[in-house]
Coordinates of C-alpha atoms in Angstrom, one line a residue:
M1 CA 85.1 -9.7 -114.8
A2 CA 82.6 -7.9 -112.9
N3 CA 81.5 -4.2 -114.0
I4 CA 82.2 -2.0 -111.5
L5 CA 79.1 0.6 -110.6
H6 CA 80.6 1.6 -107.2
K7 CA 83.2 2.9 -105.2
I8 CA 83.9 3.0 -101.4
K9 CA 86.6 5.3 -99.6
A10 CA 88.4 4.4 -96.9
Y11 CA 91.1 5.0 -95.0
L12 CA 93.6 2.7 -93.0
Y13 CA 93.9 3.1 -89.3
D14 CA 95.8 1.4 -86.1
N15 CA 94.8 -2.0 -85.2
T16 CA 93.9 -1.5 -81.9
L17 CA 91.5 -4.9 -81.7
T18 CA 93.9 -7.5 -82.3
K19 CA 97.6 -7.7 -80.4
D20 CA 99.1 -10.4 -82.8
N21 CA 101.1 -7.2 -84.9
P22 CA 101.6 -4.4 -83.7
N23 CA 102.0 -2.7 -86.4
D24 CA 98.7 -3.4 -88.9
F25 CA 95.8 -1.5 -90.0
I26 CA 92.4 -1.9 -90.3
A27 CA 90.5 0.2 -93.1
R28 CA 87.5 2.5 -92.2
T29 CA 85.2 3.3 -94.4
A30 CA 85.4 7.2 -95.4
S31 CA 80.7 7.4 -94.9
E32 CA 79.9 10.7 -96.8
R33 CA 76.2 10.1 -94.5
S34 CA 73.5 8.6 -93.2
L35 CA 70.5 8.4 -95.5
S36 CA 66.6 8.2 -94.5
V37 CA 64.0 6.1 -96.0
R38 CA 62.6 9.2 -97.3
Q39 CA 66.1 9.5 -99.2
V40 CA 66.8 6.3 -100.4
C41 CA 63.3 6.7 -102.1
E42 CA 63.7 10.1 -103.6
A43 CA 67.0 8.8 -104.7
A44 CA 65.4 5.7 -106.3
A45 CA 62.8 7.8 -108.0
S46 CA 65.0 10.4 -109.3
R47 CA 67.5 8.1 -110.8
G48 CA 64.7 6.2 -112.6
G49 CA 65.3 2.9 -111.2
A50 CA 61.5 3.1 -109.6
D51 CA 57.9 3.6 -111.4
V52 CA 56.5 4.7 -108.3
S53 CA 57.0 7.9 -107.0
A54 CA 59.2 8.6 -103.8
S55 CA 56.3 9.1 -101.4
A56 CA 54.1 5.9 -102.8
M57 CA 57.7 3.7 -102.1
E58 CA 58.3 5.2 -98.7
H59 CA 55.3 4.7 -97.2
A60 CA 55.2 1.4 -98.9
T61 CA 58.7 1.0 -97.3
E62 CA 57.6 2.1 -93.4
L63 CA 54.1 -0.3 -93.8
F64 CA 56.6 -3.4 -94.3
L65 CA 59.1 -2.1 -92.0
K66 CA 56.2 -2.1 -89.7
E67 CA 55.1 -5.1 -90.2
M68 CA 58.6 -6.9 -89.9
A69 CA 59.2 -5.6 -86.9
Y70 CA 55.9 -6.7 -85.7
Q71 CA 56.9 -10.6 -87.2
L72 CA 60.1 -10.3 -85.7
C73 CA 58.3 -9.6 -82.2
D74 CA 56.4 -12.4 -82.6
G75 CA 59.8 -14.5 -82.8
F76 CA 59.5 -15.1 -87.2
S77 CA 63.2 -14.5 -89.0
V78 CA 63.0 -12.7 -91.7
N79 CA 64.7 -13.1 -95.4
T80 CA 64.2 -10.1 -97.6
G81 CA 67.0 -11.8 -100.2
Y82 CA 69.0 -8.7 -99.4
F83 CA 69.3 -9.1 -95.8
T84 CA 67.9 -11.5 -92.8
A85 CA 66.7 -10.6 -89.4
S86 CA 65.8 -13.0 -86.7
T87 CA 65.7 -12.8 -83.0
T88 CA 68.1 -13.6 -80.4
I89 CA 67.5 -14.4 -76.8
R90 CA 71.0 -13.2 -74.9
G91 CA 72.2 -14.1 -71.2
V92 CA 72.3 -17.4 -69.4
F93 CA 70.2 -19.5 -67.6
D94 CA 71.5 -21.5 -65.0
S95 CA 69.0 -24.2 -64.4
P96 CA 65.8 -25.8 -66.7
S97 CA 63.2 -24.3 -64.6
E98 CA 64.7 -20.7 -64.6
T99 CA 62.3 -18.8 -66.6
F100 CA 63.5 -14.9 -68.7
N101 CA 64.7 -12.4 -66.6
K102 CA 65.0 -9.0 -68.1
D103 CA 67.8 -7.9 -65.6
K104 CA 70.0 -10.5 -66.1
H105 CA 68.9 -11.7 -70.4
S106 CA 67.8 -9.3 -73.3
I107 CA 66.1 -9.8 -76.7
I108 CA 68.0 -7.9 -79.6
F109 CA 67.0 -8.3 -83.1
Q110 CA 70.0 -9.2 -85.3
F111 CA 70.5 -8.6 -89.1
N112 CA 72.6 -10.1 -91.8
Q113 CA 73.8 -9.7 -95.2
G114 CA 71.6 -11.8 -97.8
E115 CA 72.5 -13.2 -101.6
K116 CA 71.2 -10.3 -103.3
L117 CA 73.6 -7.5 -101.5
R118 CA 76.5 -10.5 -101.4
A119 CA 76.0 -10.6 -105.0
E120 CA 76.6 -6.8 -105.4
I121 CA 79.9 -7.1 -104.0
L122 CA 81.5 -7.9 -106.5
N123 CA 80.6 -4.7 -108.1
I124 CA 82.3 -2.4 -105.4
E125 CA 85.8 -1.1 -106.0
V126 CA 87.3 -0.6 -102.6
D127 CA 89.9 3.2 -103.0
I128 CA 92.5 3.4 -99.9
L129 CA 92.8 6.9 -99.6
G130 CA 96.2 5.8 -97.0
V131 CA 96.9 6.2 -93.5
A132 CA 94.5 8.6 -91.8
E133 CA 95.6 12.0 -90.2
A134 CA 96.8 11.2 -86.7
S135 CA 93.6 11.7 -84.8
S136 CA 91.4 10.0 -82.4
V137 CA 88.7 7.8 -83.8
I138 CA 86.4 5.4 -82.6
L139 CA 86.5 1.9 -83.9
Q140 CA 83.8 0.0 -82.0
V141 CA 82.2 0.1 -79.1
T142 CA 80.4 -2.9 -77.0
D143 CA 77.2 -2.9 -74.7
V144 CA 78.3 -4.9 -71.5
K145 CA 75.5 -5.9 -70.5
S146 CA 73.3 -7.1 -73.8
G147 CA 76.6 -7.5 -75.8
S148 CA 75.8 -5.5 -78.8
V149 CA 78.5 -5.1 -80.7
N150 CA 77.3 -0.6 -82.1
D151 CA 73.9 -1.4 -81.8
L152 CA 72.3 -1.1 -77.8
L153 CA 72.5 0.8 -75.0
T154 CA 71.7 0.2 -71.4
P155 CA 72.0 2.5 -69.2
G156 CA 73.5 2.4 -65.9
R157 CA 75.2 -0.3 -67.4
N158 CA 78.8 -0.2 -68.4
L159 CA 80.3 0.8 -72.2
K160 CA 83.1 -0.3 -73.8
I161 CA 84.9 2.2 -76.5
V162 CA 87.6 1.0 -78.4
G163 CA 89.5 3.0 -80.9
S164 CA 92.5 5.1 -81.0
K165 CA 94.1 8.0 -79.3
I166 CA 90.3 8.4 -77.2
K167 CA 92.1 8.3 -73.8
V168 CA 90.1 11.4 -72.1
A169 CA 92.8 14.2 -70.8
G170 CA 93.1 17.6 -70.6
D171 CA 92.0 21.1 -69.1
D172 CA 89.3 22.3 -71.5
A173 CA 85.8 22.4 -70.6
S174 CA 84.6 20.4 -72.8
V175 CA 87.0 17.2 -72.8
G176 CA 84.4 14.0 -72.0
V177 CA 82.2 11.6 -73.5
Y178 CA 79.0 12.0 -74.5
F179 CA 75.5 11.1 -75.7
V180 CA 74.2 13.4 -78.5
D181 CA 70.6 12.5 -78.9
A182 CA 70.2 12.2 -82.7
T183 CA 66.9 14.3 -82.8
T184 CA 66.9 17.0 -80.5
Q185 CA 71.1 17.1 -80.1
A186 CA 71.2 17.6 -76.4
R187 CA 74.1 16.3 -75.4
T188 CA 74.8 14.3 -72.0
K189 CA 78.2 14.3 -71.1
V190 CA 79.2 10.7 -68.8
D191 CA 80.0 12.4 -65.2
P192 CA 84.5 12.3 -64.7
S193 CA 83.5 9.6 -62.0
D194 CA 81.7 6.9 -64.6
I195 CA 84.8 6.8 -66.5
V196 CA 85.5 3.0 -65.4
T197 CA 88.8 2.1 -67.6
N198 CA 90.6 5.2 -69.6
N199 CA 93.5 4.4 -71.8
P200 CA 94.2 5.6 -75.5
S201 CA 92.9 2.9 -76.9
E202 CA 90.2 1.8 -74.8
V203 CA 87.8 3.8 -72.6
M204 CA 85.3 1.8 -70.7
V205 CA 82.0 4.0 -69.1
V206 CA 79.3 3.8 -67.1
I207 CA 76.1 4.5 -70.0
P208 CA 74.0 7.7 -68.1
A209 CA 70.1 7.2 -67.3
L210 CA 69.4 7.8 -71.4
P211 CA 65.9 8.1 -72.2
A212 CA 64.4 5.6 -75.2
G213 CA 65.7 6.9 -78.4
T214 CA 69.1 7.4 -81.0
Y215 CA 72.3 8.7 -80.0
N216 CA 75.4 9.8 -81.4
L217 CA 78.4 8.5 -79.7
E218 CA 81.4 11.2 -78.8
V219 CA 84.6 11.6 -77.1
V220 CA 86.7 14.9 -77.0
T221 CA 90.0 14.8 -75.5
Q222 CA 93.4 16.9 -76.2
F223 CA 95.1 13.0 -75.3
S224 CA 98.2 13.1 -77.1
K225 CA 101.5 10.6 -76.9
N226 CA 103.7 13.6 -76.0
S227 CA 103.5 14.9 -72.5
A228 CA 102.0 17.4 -72.8
F229 CA 98.2 18.4 -74.2
L230 CA 97.0 18.8 -77.9
K231 CA 96.1 23.1 -77.9
D232 CA 92.6 22.3 -78.7
P233 CA 90.0 19.4 -78.3
R234 CA 90.1 17.0 -80.8
V235 CA 86.3 15.0 -81.4
A236 CA 85.7 11.2 -82.1
L237 CA 83.0 10.3 -82.9
L238 CA 81.3 6.9 -83.2
D239 CA 79.9 6.4 -87.2
K240 CA 77.2 4.2 -86.2
L241 CA 73.9 5.2 -84.2
L242 CA 73.4 3.8 -81.0
T243 CA 69.9 3.1 -79.5
V244 CA 68.0 3.4 -75.6
E245 CA 65.0 0.6 -76.1

């Protein structure tokens, strides 16, 4: 029997990603917070598992990641045992002589779990906390240009947002779709005319002209299944950072 070392808490949400069963649910991890490289290194040092200081580990990790990125950019794949990373070209080439076109094709980096990380799954216990409170939630976003899921943003192109109760509706000035700079917390609101599709389970928007960086995605809405708007706006926040390169 596996030695349970970890516990993950999760809530159940209506499954809007498939249409086969209207009564099914998906589990979504109740994430505590996102950890930086420094925080992971500090945790390793404080738990006693590291034989170097947190600062030394952080420095070495940053050097490794920087070199890994360099090698990926040269077309090499990387296997750390815990994850694999590779470079992928997206888009269709219409003839053998067609060359790479940045307006039509894109490059993305893909990461997948490795054997060492997969082996840790046996040590995890999942605690389902029940059906989540009836509120708005973003389950997944897709950058239509690159096909990237929960990762890249292409300014000026469409972003498909899938979730529950995310229709942009209400009379409060805060209602809308926002990209929030993860570093400066500057908020960029999507122009209402750039909301292409606006349904309870799917919203499509044109991504604003965002500078390179990382962003949180928020949908602020007063939508209700009843005819009346909610009294106070509620916020649906994607639990992944999105990147403009």
